[in-house]
Short mmCIF file of C-alpha atoms in Angstrom, two decimals:
data_model
loop_
_atom_site.label_atom_id
_atom_site.label_comp_id
_atom_site.label_asym_id
_atom_site.label_seq_id
_atom_site.Cartn_x
_atom_site.Cartn_y
_atom_site.Cartn_z
CA MET K 27 -32.10 36.67 -63.80
CA ALA K 28 -29.36 37.33 -61.23
CA ILE K 29 -27.64 34.06 -60.22
CA GLY K 30 -25.00 33.62 -57.59
CA ILE K 31 -23.95 32.68 -54.10
CA VAL K 32 -26.83 32.36 -51.62
CA GLY K 33 -24.63 30.96 -48.85
CA TRP K 34 -21.24 29.44 -48.28
CA GLY K 35 -19.43 27.31 -45.75
CA ALA K 36 -15.90 26.07 -45.21
CA TYR K 37 -14.06 23.50 -43.16
CA ILE K 38 -10.42 23.44 -42.10
CA PRO K 39 -9.24 20.64 -39.79
CA ARG K 40 -7.89 21.58 -36.39
CA TYR K 41 -4.44 20.00 -36.74
CA ARG K 42 -1.47 21.82 -38.37
CA ILE K 43 2.11 20.90 -39.16
CA LYS K 44 4.82 23.48 -39.81
CA THR K 45 6.72 23.12 -43.08
CA ARG K 46 9.85 23.56 -40.94
CA GLU K 47 8.98 20.36 -39.08
CA ILE K 48 8.73 18.43 -42.40
CA ALA K 49 11.96 19.91 -43.67
CA GLU K 50 13.86 18.96 -40.53
CA ALA K 51 12.47 15.38 -40.70
CA TRP K 52 13.91 15.00 -44.20
CA GLY K 53 17.14 16.96 -43.77
CA ASP K 54 16.02 19.76 -46.09
CA ASP K 55 16.87 23.42 -45.61
CA ALA K 56 13.72 24.81 -43.91
CA LEU K 57 14.47 28.42 -44.87
CA ARG K 58 14.95 27.48 -48.52
CA ILE K 59 11.67 25.51 -48.52
CA ARG K 60 9.85 28.45 -46.93
CA ASP K 61 11.36 30.83 -49.45
CA MET K 62 10.34 28.59 -52.38
CA TYR K 63 6.71 28.22 -51.41
CA LEU K 64 5.95 30.84 -48.74
CA VAL K 65 3.93 28.24 -46.90
CA GLU K 66 4.39 28.41 -43.12
CA GLU K 67 2.17 25.52 -42.11
CA LYS K 68 -0.58 23.31 -43.47
CA ALA K 69 -3.79 21.79 -42.18
CA VAL K 70 -3.87 18.08 -41.50
CA GLY K 71 -7.10 16.09 -41.15
CA TYR K 72 -7.31 13.70 -38.23
CA ILE K 73 -7.31 9.94 -38.90
CA ASP K 74 -11.11 9.90 -39.08
CA GLU K 75 -11.39 12.89 -41.50
CA ASP K 76 -11.53 12.63 -45.26
CA PRO K 77 -13.06 14.61 -48.23
CA VAL K 78 -16.51 13.24 -47.34
CA THR K 79 -16.51 14.36 -43.72
CA MET K 80 -15.12 17.77 -44.65
CA ALA K 81 -17.68 18.17 -47.45
CA VAL K 82 -20.52 17.52 -45.00
CA GLU K 83 -19.16 20.09 -42.53
CA ALA K 84 -18.73 22.79 -45.19
CA SER K 85 -22.13 22.07 -46.78
CA ARG K 86 -23.97 22.27 -43.46
CA ASP K 87 -22.56 25.74 -42.84
CA ALA K 88 -23.39 26.77 -46.44
CA LEU K 89 -27.03 25.83 -45.92
CA ILE K 90 -27.14 27.77 -42.64
CA ARG K 91 -25.72 30.91 -44.30
CA ALA K 92 -28.09 30.48 -47.25
CA GLY K 93 -31.14 30.15 -45.01
CA VAL K 94 -32.26 27.40 -47.39
CA LYS K 95 -34.17 24.32 -46.32
CA PRO K 96 -32.60 21.01 -47.39
CA SER K 97 -35.83 20.13 -49.17
CA GLU K 98 -35.37 23.14 -51.47
CA VAL K 99 -32.03 21.89 -52.81
CA GLY K 100 -32.28 20.35 -56.27
CA ALA K 101 -28.70 19.34 -57.01
CA VAL K 102 -25.45 18.57 -55.20
CA PHE K 103 -22.16 18.34 -57.06
CA ALA K 104 -18.83 17.46 -55.40
CA GLY K 105 -15.48 18.37 -56.95
CA THR K 106 -12.55 16.38 -55.67
CA GLU K 107 -9.45 14.49 -56.74
CA SER K 108 -9.10 12.48 -53.52
CA LYS K 109 -12.31 10.44 -53.24
CA PRO K 110 -12.17 7.83 -50.44
CA TYR K 111 -13.91 5.41 -52.77
CA ALA K 112 -12.85 4.96 -56.41
CA VAL K 113 -16.45 3.92 -57.08
CA LYS K 114 -19.11 5.30 -54.66
CA PRO K 115 -20.05 8.95 -54.75
CA ILE K 116 -19.46 11.65 -52.18
CA SER K 117 -22.58 13.43 -53.47
CA SER K 118 -24.93 10.63 -52.47
CA ILE K 119 -23.53 10.62 -48.93
CA LEU K 120 -24.13 14.37 -48.90
CA ILE K 121 -27.78 13.81 -49.76
CA ASP K 122 -28.41 11.82 -46.60
CA ALA K 123 -25.97 13.71 -44.39
CA LEU K 124 -27.68 17.01 -45.24
CA GLY K 125 -31.22 15.58 -45.29
CA LEU K 126 -31.87 16.52 -48.93
CA SER K 127 -34.80 15.11 -50.84
CA ARG K 128 -34.45 12.07 -53.12
CA GLN K 129 -35.19 14.25 -56.18
CA VAL K 130 -31.68 15.68 -56.40
CA TYR K 131 -29.27 15.74 -59.33
CA SER K 132 -26.05 14.47 -57.83
CA VAL K 133 -22.59 13.66 -59.16
CA ASP K 134 -18.90 13.81 -58.24
CA MET K 135 -16.72 15.77 -60.64
CA GLU K 136 -13.02 15.43 -61.41
CA PHE K 137 -10.71 17.86 -63.16
CA ALA K 138 -7.74 17.91 -60.79
CA CYS K 139 -8.24 21.11 -58.65
CA LYS K 140 -10.76 22.75 -60.95
CA ALA K 141 -13.85 20.53 -60.56
CA GLY K 142 -15.31 22.41 -57.56
CA SER K 143 -15.57 25.53 -59.68
CA ASP K 144 -17.09 23.50 -62.52
CA ALA K 145 -19.72 22.41 -60.04
CA VAL K 146 -20.57 26.08 -59.46
CA ILE K 147 -20.90 26.79 -63.18
CA ASN K 148 -23.01 23.67 -63.84
CA LEU K 149 -25.36 24.65 -61.01
CA MET K 150 -25.67 28.17 -62.44
CA GLY K 151 -26.89 26.55 -65.66
CA LEU K 152 -29.47 24.41 -63.89
CA VAL K 153 -30.75 27.43 -61.96
CA LYS K 154 -30.89 29.54 -65.10
CA ALA K 155 -32.79 26.79 -66.93
CA ASN K 156 -35.23 26.71 -64.01
CA LEU K 157 -34.54 23.02 -63.45
CA ILE K 158 -33.62 23.58 -59.83
CA LYS K 159 -34.14 26.35 -57.26
CA TYR K 160 -30.91 25.83 -55.34
CA GLY K 161 -27.83 23.65 -55.74
CA ILE K 162 -24.84 22.91 -53.58
CA ALA K 163 -21.33 22.96 -55.13
CA VAL K 164 -18.53 21.44 -53.04
CA GLY K 165 -14.75 21.53 -53.43
CA THR K 166 -13.08 19.07 -51.05
CA ASP K 167 -9.70 17.47 -50.95
CA SER K 168 -7.25 15.64 -48.78
CA SER K 169 -4.76 14.90 -51.50
CA GLN K 170 -1.56 12.99 -51.64
CA GLY K 171 2.07 14.11 -51.37
CA GLU K 172 4.85 11.54 -51.50
CA PRO K 173 6.87 11.62 -48.27
CA GLY K 174 10.16 13.44 -48.75
CA GLU K 175 9.10 14.95 -52.06
CA HIS K 176 8.43 18.67 -52.41
CA LEU K 177 4.65 18.26 -52.83
CA GLU K 178 4.56 17.16 -49.21
CA TYR K 179 5.40 20.70 -48.09
CA THR K 180 2.28 22.19 -49.59
CA VAL K 181 -0.50 19.58 -49.87
CA GLY K 182 -3.10 20.61 -47.32
CA THR K 183 -6.62 19.51 -46.28
CA GLY K 184 -9.90 21.43 -46.49
CA ALA K 185 -13.34 21.87 -48.03
CA VAL K 186 -15.68 24.62 -49.13
CA ALA K 187 -19.29 24.64 -50.24
CA TYR K 188 -21.52 27.16 -52.01
CA VAL K 189 -25.28 27.22 -52.28
CA ILE K 190 -26.05 28.58 -55.78
CA GLY K 191 -29.44 30.11 -56.57
CA SER K 192 -31.19 33.15 -57.90
CA GLY K 193 -32.67 34.90 -54.83
CA ASN K 194 -31.45 36.18 -51.48
CA LEU K 195 -27.93 36.44 -52.95
CA ALA K 196 -24.83 37.21 -50.85
CA ALA K 197 -22.91 37.78 -54.09
CA GLU K 198 -23.96 37.69 -57.73
CA ILE K 199 -21.87 35.71 -60.21
CA LYS K 200 -22.06 38.08 -63.14
CA TYR K 201 -19.84 36.29 -65.66
CA THR K 202 -17.67 33.22 -66.16
CA TYR K 203 -14.94 32.45 -68.66
CA PRO K 204 -13.14 29.10 -69.22
CA TYR K 205 -9.63 28.38 -70.59
CA ALA K 206 -8.59 24.74 -71.00
CA SER K 207 -6.18 22.60 -72.98
CA ASP K 208 -4.39 19.23 -72.90
CA THR K 209 -1.30 20.14 -70.88
CA PRO K 210 0.68 17.37 -69.15
CA ASP K 211 1.74 19.23 -65.99
CA PHE K 212 0.54 16.93 -63.17
CA TRP K 213 -1.25 13.58 -62.93
CA ARG K 214 -1.89 10.49 -60.86
CA ARG K 215 -2.29 7.22 -62.66
CA ASP K 216 -5.07 4.84 -61.58
CA GLY K 217 -3.83 2.80 -58.60
CA SER K 218 -0.82 5.04 -57.99
CA PRO K 219 -0.64 6.32 -54.38
CA TYR K 220 1.00 9.64 -55.28
CA PRO K 221 0.80 12.12 -58.13
CA VAL K 222 3.79 13.31 -60.15
CA HIS K 223 4.65 16.55 -61.92
CA GLY K 224 5.57 16.89 -65.57
CA GLU K 225 8.37 19.04 -64.30
CA GLY K 226 8.88 21.55 -67.11
CA PHE K 227 5.14 22.09 -67.50
CA THR K 228 4.08 23.09 -64.00
CA GLY K 229 4.54 26.85 -64.08
CA GLU K 230 4.44 28.69 -67.41
CA PRO K 231 2.62 26.26 -69.76
CA ALA K 232 0.13 25.13 -67.15
CA TYR K 233 -0.71 27.35 -64.19
CA PHE K 234 0.21 30.78 -65.59
CA ARG K 235 -0.96 30.20 -69.20
CA HIS K 236 -4.41 29.03 -68.06
CA ILE K 237 -4.86 31.44 -65.17
CA ILE K 238 -3.77 34.44 -67.22
CA GLY K 239 -5.71 33.24 -70.27
CA ALA K 240 -8.93 32.92 -68.33
CA ALA K 241 -8.45 36.18 -66.39
CA LYS K 242 -7.60 38.18 -69.52
CA GLY K 243 -10.43 36.58 -71.49
CA LEU K 244 -12.90 37.49 -68.78
CA MET K 245 -11.71 41.11 -68.59
CA ASP K 246 -11.60 41.47 -72.41
CA GLU K 247 -15.15 40.25 -72.86
CA LEU K 248 -16.43 42.56 -70.08
CA GLY K 249 -14.26 45.51 -71.07
CA MET K 250 -12.85 45.61 -67.50
CA LYS K 251 -9.35 46.20 -66.15
CA PRO K 252 -7.61 45.18 -62.86
CA ASN K 253 -8.48 48.67 -61.53
CA ASP K 254 -12.15 47.81 -61.78
CA PHE K 255 -11.80 44.97 -59.21
CA ASP K 256 -11.52 45.27 -55.45
CA TYR K 257 -10.19 41.70 -54.96
CA ALA K 258 -8.47 39.05 -57.05
CA VAL K 259 -8.38 35.44 -55.93
CA PHE K 260 -6.32 32.80 -57.71
CA HIS K 261 -5.74 29.08 -57.33
CA GLN K 262 -2.91 28.77 -54.80
CA PRO K 263 -0.70 25.67 -55.02
CA ASN K 264 1.78 27.78 -53.04
CA ALA K 265 1.83 31.47 -52.04
CA ARG K 266 4.24 32.55 -54.78
CA PHE K 267 2.15 31.54 -57.78
CA PRO K 268 -0.96 33.66 -57.08
CA VAL K 269 1.12 36.70 -56.23
CA ARG K 270 3.05 36.34 -59.48
CA ALA K 271 -0.16 35.83 -61.43
CA ALA K 272 -1.50 39.04 -59.92
CA GLN K 273 1.67 40.91 -60.89
CA MET K 274 1.47 39.58 -64.47
CA LEU K 275 -2.13 40.80 -64.74
CA GLY K 276 -1.47 44.12 -63.05
CA PHE K 277 -3.23 43.57 -59.72
CA PRO K 278 -1.54 45.22 -56.74
CA LEU K 279 -0.60 42.97 -53.77
CA GLU K 280 -3.29 44.45 -51.50
CA LYS K 281 -6.02 43.15 -53.83
CA VAL K 282 -4.70 39.58 -53.87
CA LYS K 283 -3.49 39.15 -50.30
CA PRO K 284 -6.92 38.93 -48.59
CA GLY K 285 -7.77 35.84 -50.63
CA ILE K 286 -4.57 33.92 -49.90
CA VAL K 287 -4.95 31.08 -47.37
CA VAL K 288 -2.34 28.63 -48.67
CA ASP K 289 0.39 30.09 -46.43
CA LEU K 290 -1.51 28.87 -43.32
CA ILE K 291 -3.36 25.72 -44.45
CA GLY K 292 -1.53 24.51 -47.56
CA ASN K 293 -2.95 23.77 -50.98
CA THR K 294 -6.47 22.44 -50.52
CA TYR K 295 -6.82 21.54 -54.23
CA ASN K 296 -10.50 21.71 -55.13
CA ALA K 297 -11.11 24.03 -52.17
CA SER K 298 -8.11 26.28 -52.84
CA ALA K 299 -9.30 29.39 -54.65
CA LEU K 300 -12.89 28.88 -53.50
CA LEU K 301 -11.67 28.95 -49.85
CA GLY K 302 -9.83 32.13 -50.71
CA LEU K 303 -13.10 33.53 -52.03
CA ALA K 304 -14.84 32.50 -48.79
CA LYS K 305 -12.24 34.46 -46.81
CA VAL K 306 -12.73 37.51 -49.05
CA LEU K 307 -16.53 37.29 -48.54
CA GLU K 308 -15.91 37.70 -44.82
CA GLU K 309 -14.52 41.19 -45.33
CA ALA K 310 -15.94 42.42 -48.66
CA LYS K 311 -18.34 45.34 -48.60
CA PRO K 312 -21.61 45.45 -50.58
CA GLY K 313 -20.81 46.27 -54.18
CA ALA K 314 -17.24 44.90 -53.97
CA LYS K 315 -16.07 43.45 -57.29
CA ILE K 316 -14.18 40.17 -57.03
CA MET K 317 -12.28 38.18 -59.65
CA VAL K 318 -11.74 34.51 -58.93
CA VAL K 319 -9.66 32.25 -61.16
CA THR K 320 -9.44 28.53 -60.40
CA PHE K 321 -6.98 26.08 -61.95
CA GLY K 322 -6.83 22.35 -62.38
CA SER K 323 -3.91 20.42 -63.80
CA GLY K 324 -4.33 18.70 -67.08
CA ALA K 325 -5.16 21.67 -67.50
CA GLY K 326 -7.84 24.36 -67.22
CA SER K 327 -9.06 27.48 -65.45
CA ASN K 328 -12.44 29.05 -64.77
CA ALA K 329 -12.56 32.77 -64.24
CA PHE K 330 -15.50 34.39 -62.35
CA TYR K 331 -16.62 37.99 -61.99
CA ILE K 332 -18.50 38.20 -58.68
CA GLU K 333 -20.15 41.22 -57.05
CA ALA K 334 -21.09 41.40 -53.36
CA THR K 335 -24.66 42.38 -52.50
CA ASP K 336 -26.17 44.28 -49.56
CA GLN K 337 -27.02 40.94 -47.92
CA LEU K 338 -23.40 39.73 -47.71
CA PRO K 339 -22.30 41.27 -44.38
CA GLY K 340 -25.36 39.90 -42.53
CA LYS K 341 -24.53 36.35 -43.53
CA VAL K 342 -20.88 36.24 -42.43
CA LYS K 343 -21.42 35.50 -38.74
CA LEU K 344 -24.22 32.94 -39.24
CA ALA K 345 -21.66 30.07 -39.35
CA ARG K 346 -17.97 29.32 -38.68
CA THR K 347 -15.68 31.82 -40.37
CA ILE K 348 -12.37 31.14 -42.09
CA SER K 349 -10.73 33.63 -39.71
CA GLU K 350 -11.94 31.60 -36.71
CA MET K 351 -10.83 28.29 -38.24
CA LEU K 352 -7.38 29.68 -39.05
CA GLU K 353 -6.96 30.45 -35.31
CA ASP K 354 -8.40 27.16 -34.11
CA LYS K 355 -5.32 24.97 -34.39
CA VAL K 356 -3.20 22.36 -32.69
CA TYR K 357 0.34 21.70 -33.94
CA ILE K 358 1.52 18.15 -34.46
CA ASP K 359 4.94 16.70 -35.23
CA TYR K 360 5.95 14.73 -38.33
CA SER K 361 5.34 11.33 -36.77
CA LEU K 362 1.73 12.19 -35.84
CA TYR K 363 1.33 13.66 -39.34
CA LEU K 364 2.31 10.30 -40.87
CA LYS K 365 -0.19 8.56 -38.63
CA TYR K 366 -3.08 10.96 -39.10
CA ARG K 367 -2.68 11.01 -42.90
CA ARG K 368 -2.36 7.19 -42.98
CA ILE K 369 0.97 7.44 -44.76
CA ILE K 370 2.41 4.63 -42.66
CA LYS K 371 0.84 1.36 -43.85
CA MET K 372 -1.03 0.04 -40.84
CA ILE K 373 -2.83 -3.28 -40.32
CA HIS K 374 -4.86 -2.16 -37.32
CA GLY K 375 -7.21 0.85 -37.15
CA MET C 11 -23.43 6.32 -29.97
CA VAL C 12 -22.55 4.82 -33.28
CA ASP C 13 -22.51 1.01 -32.82
CA GLN C 14 -19.01 -0.45 -33.05
CA SER C 15 -20.22 -3.86 -34.28
CA LEU C 16 -21.79 -2.59 -37.46
CA SER C 17 -22.87 -4.54 -40.49
CA VAL C 18 -23.74 -2.91 -43.78
CA PRO C 19 -27.56 -3.42 -43.42
CA LYS C 20 -27.57 -2.21 -39.82
CA TYR C 21 -25.57 0.85 -40.81
CA TRP C 22 -27.83 1.62 -43.74
CA ARG C 23 -30.96 1.43 -41.57
CA ARG C 24 -29.46 3.83 -39.02
CA ILE C 25 -28.16 6.46 -41.41
CA PRO C 26 -30.70 9.11 -40.28
CA GLN C 27 -29.46 8.77 -36.72
CA TYR C 28 -25.77 8.37 -37.46
CA TYR C 29 -25.62 11.20 -40.02
CA ARG C 30 -28.19 13.74 -38.79
CA LEU C 31 -29.07 12.85 -35.21
CA THR C 32 -32.68 12.29 -36.28
CA ALA C 33 -34.77 11.78 -33.10
CA LEU C 34 -38.46 11.18 -32.48
CA LYS C 35 -40.66 13.68 -30.63
CA CYS C 36 -43.88 12.45 -29.06
CA ARG C 37 -46.91 14.27 -30.44
CA LYS C 38 -48.77 13.86 -27.14
CA CYS C 39 -46.26 14.77 -24.42
CA GLY C 40 -43.38 16.31 -26.41
CA ARG C 41 -40.66 14.01 -25.08
CA VAL C 42 -37.76 13.51 -27.48
CA TYR C 43 -36.12 10.12 -27.95
CA PHE C 44 -32.66 9.47 -29.31
CA PRO C 45 -32.21 6.77 -30.43
CA PRO C 46 -35.83 6.52 -31.56
CA ARG C 47 -38.26 4.13 -29.93
CA ALA C 48 -41.69 2.77 -30.88
CA ILE C 49 -43.73 3.73 -27.77
CA CYS C 50 -43.42 6.79 -25.60
CA ASP C 51 -43.43 6.56 -21.79
CA CYS C 52 -46.83 8.28 -21.96
CA GLY C 53 -48.17 5.40 -24.06
CA SER C 54 -48.39 7.29 -27.34
CA ARG C 55 -47.16 5.78 -30.62
CA GLU C 56 -47.44 9.05 -32.54
CA PHE C 57 -44.10 10.76 -33.22
CA ASP C 58 -42.60 13.44 -35.43
CA GLU C 59 -39.00 13.31 -36.66
CA VAL C 60 -36.76 16.11 -35.33
CA GLU C 61 -33.03 16.71 -35.70
CA LEU C 62 -31.12 17.38 -32.51
CA PRO C 63 -29.13 20.61 -32.30
CA ARG C 64 -25.43 20.41 -33.18
CA ARG C 65 -24.11 22.23 -30.15
CA GLY C 66 -24.38 21.23 -26.50
CA ARG C 67 -22.65 20.76 -23.18
CA LEU C 68 -20.53 17.87 -21.99
CA ILE C 69 -22.07 16.22 -18.93
CA GLU C 70 -19.55 13.48 -18.24
CA PHE C 71 -16.67 11.77 -19.98
CA THR C 72 -14.22 8.90 -19.64
CA VAL C 73 -10.82 8.23 -21.20
CA LEU C 74 -10.01 4.74 -22.50
CA ARG C 75 -6.30 3.95 -22.81
CA SER C 76 -6.77 0.24 -23.55
CA VAL C 77 -8.86 -0.08 -26.70
CA THR C 78 -9.77 -2.74 -29.23
CA SER C 79 -7.35 -3.36 -32.10
CA ASP C 80 -9.54 -1.42 -34.59
CA PHE C 81 -8.97 1.77 -32.62
CA GLU C 82 -5.35 1.47 -31.48
CA LYS C 83 -4.23 4.39 -33.63
CA GLN C 84 -6.81 6.67 -31.98
CA ARG C 85 -5.63 6.02 -28.40
CA PRO C 86 -6.63 7.40 -26.00
CA LEU C 87 -10.33 7.16 -26.90
CA ILE C 88 -12.60 9.64 -25.16
CA PHE C 89 -16.30 8.93 -24.76
CA GLY C 90 -18.74 11.40 -23.31
CA ILE C 91 -22.39 12.13 -22.67
CA VAL C 92 -23.58 15.48 -23.96
CA ASP C 93 -26.76 17.43 -23.44
CA LEU C 94 -28.24 18.48 -26.76
CA ASN C 95 -31.14 20.70 -25.76
CA GLY C 96 -32.31 18.34 -23.06
CA VAL C 97 -31.54 15.10 -24.87
CA ARG C 98 -28.53 13.12 -23.61
CA VAL C 99 -26.40 11.57 -26.30
CA LEU C 100 -23.39 9.25 -25.91
CA GLY C 101 -20.54 9.72 -28.39
CA GLN C 102 -16.82 9.70 -29.11
CA LEU C 103 -14.95 12.96 -28.46
CA VAL C 104 -12.34 13.92 -31.06
CA ASP C 105 -9.75 16.66 -31.73
CA CYS C 106 -8.90 16.66 -28.03
CA PRO C 107 -5.24 15.61 -27.80
CA ASN C 108 -4.98 16.52 -24.14
CA PRO C 109 -8.01 15.07 -22.31
CA GLU C 110 -6.54 16.11 -18.98
CA LYS C 111 -7.54 19.64 -19.89
CA LEU C 112 -11.09 18.63 -20.80
CA SER C 113 -13.72 19.49 -18.25
CA ASP C 114 -17.37 18.69 -17.65
CA ASN C 115 -19.70 21.36 -18.97
CA ALA C 116 -17.30 22.02 -21.89
CA GLU C 117 -19.10 23.28 -24.99
CA VAL C 118 -19.06 20.71 -27.78
CA GLU C 119 -20.22 20.55 -31.39
CA VAL C 120 -21.46 17.56 -33.30
CA VAL C 121 -19.20 16.67 -36.20
CA PHE C 122 -19.38 14.19 -39.10
CA ARG C 123 -16.53 11.67 -39.09
CA ARG C 124 -15.41 8.20 -40.17
CA VAL C 125 -16.39 5.76 -37.40
CA LYS C 126 -14.76 2.62 -38.74
CA GLU C 127 -14.06 0.79 -41.96
CA ASP C 128 -14.11 -2.81 -43.11
CA SER C 129 -10.44 -3.22 -44.07
CA ASP C 130 -8.88 -1.34 -47.03
CA TYR C 131 -11.47 -2.75 -49.41
CA GLY C 132 -14.76 -2.74 -47.46
CA ILE C 133 -17.29 -0.04 -46.65
CA ILE C 134 -16.43 3.09 -44.69
CA TYR C 135 -18.94 3.75 -41.91
CA TYR C 136 -19.60 7.45 -41.27
CA GLY C 137 -21.40 8.94 -38.33
CA PHE C 138 -21.48 11.65 -35.70
CA LYS C 139 -18.80 12.39 -33.17
CA LEU C 140 -18.37 15.21 -30.67
CA ARG C 141 -15.74 17.92 -30.71
CA PRO C 142 -14.91 20.27 -27.85
CA LEU C 143 -14.87 23.88 -29.09
CA LYS C 144 -11.89 24.65 -26.96
CA GLY C 145 -9.90 23.88 -23.89
CA CYS C 146 -8.23 20.45 -24.39
CA TRP C 147 -4.94 21.10 -26.09
#
């Protein structure tokens, strides 16, 4: 049974702030910041946007591209690390916002930035077991970055959703491979407003070990090499990390560049690599072979081998594209950024 | 429009309208009502549920620069009437930082947003708002 992506949707807020603007507000060297992260600007949700609203927008477009009726959906899983409620699910709001039936398996998932991809894998299992016909997997985040700290330069806002099923596929998910361990690279304690890095662990022991471990494991089990893939998409906390991961694995720059969005919208956490995949799907030809490797701190990666079908090109224009959303932008200054992201503690509205 | 004086029970009852623009279509004469009503102008009480389209045209709008304290951080507030396939709907317009450039007949899309919240600890009310596709920034 071929299982994969029936439809997909994404959402990027209209507002953007340049990293240069943030650097100037804090007296940092803007060129040095740009050189460190290669992030030009990032997406900022308006004051009335959050991971719930973005999840709804992305999921609606995913259902349109899938051509699936809401009543045919049997599960909705939302991956996030920035839930508006500590206790009250995003997934149940999605049920009513999308008009799904009441007989829907629904849960929010958390594994830092990786849970959205775990939602995809769990839905594949439910489809394969014939427990559901279609499921919706969502990655959505509007995460936190302490003002004046380096995370603030890269933390972005966005969501992506995939309808997973076994017929009418835009792309088949042919294989998955996990790589996870207890690695203290990044965390946010309960009640803490901002996350912190375990400084020495962020790069090599966390991101690169898990990304490379999952990617190599996938290729070893399939007997494939980087030359066999047309695209490689990696989790993108900044634009340097995925490019370096590609170099370490032997992928040329032209295979990884189409899936990089962090330079223009920032790190969208649970949407990050899956948004990169959505951008690749907009240009991939039938038969294109795509590797996707997600990453979540704490830490773990999921690697996917995905192959585009003949139906892919016909689905691209059925809903808003990443390319259109990247162009649809309004720049704001740092003071508006603080207001829109509710970083200033306000008593009224 | 999403009611600004919401309570949790009222909000819960209106979720189909606030989330999905669920309207009622008269089985006898075909007229569509949003918000729903019990009796059609033709006298029929037989309706089917329909969802309004998520794209339409702005008919008229107004800009509020003096607003209630709950909405001070969203000043100026823009409210407009849109035509969604023949049904007129009142709603808040968002992502439009320069309303002077907004014009009647602008194409808008229906979006899902936070409408208000009961302090930092209470419920968050979600519902539809309207977003111009271009032309007001």
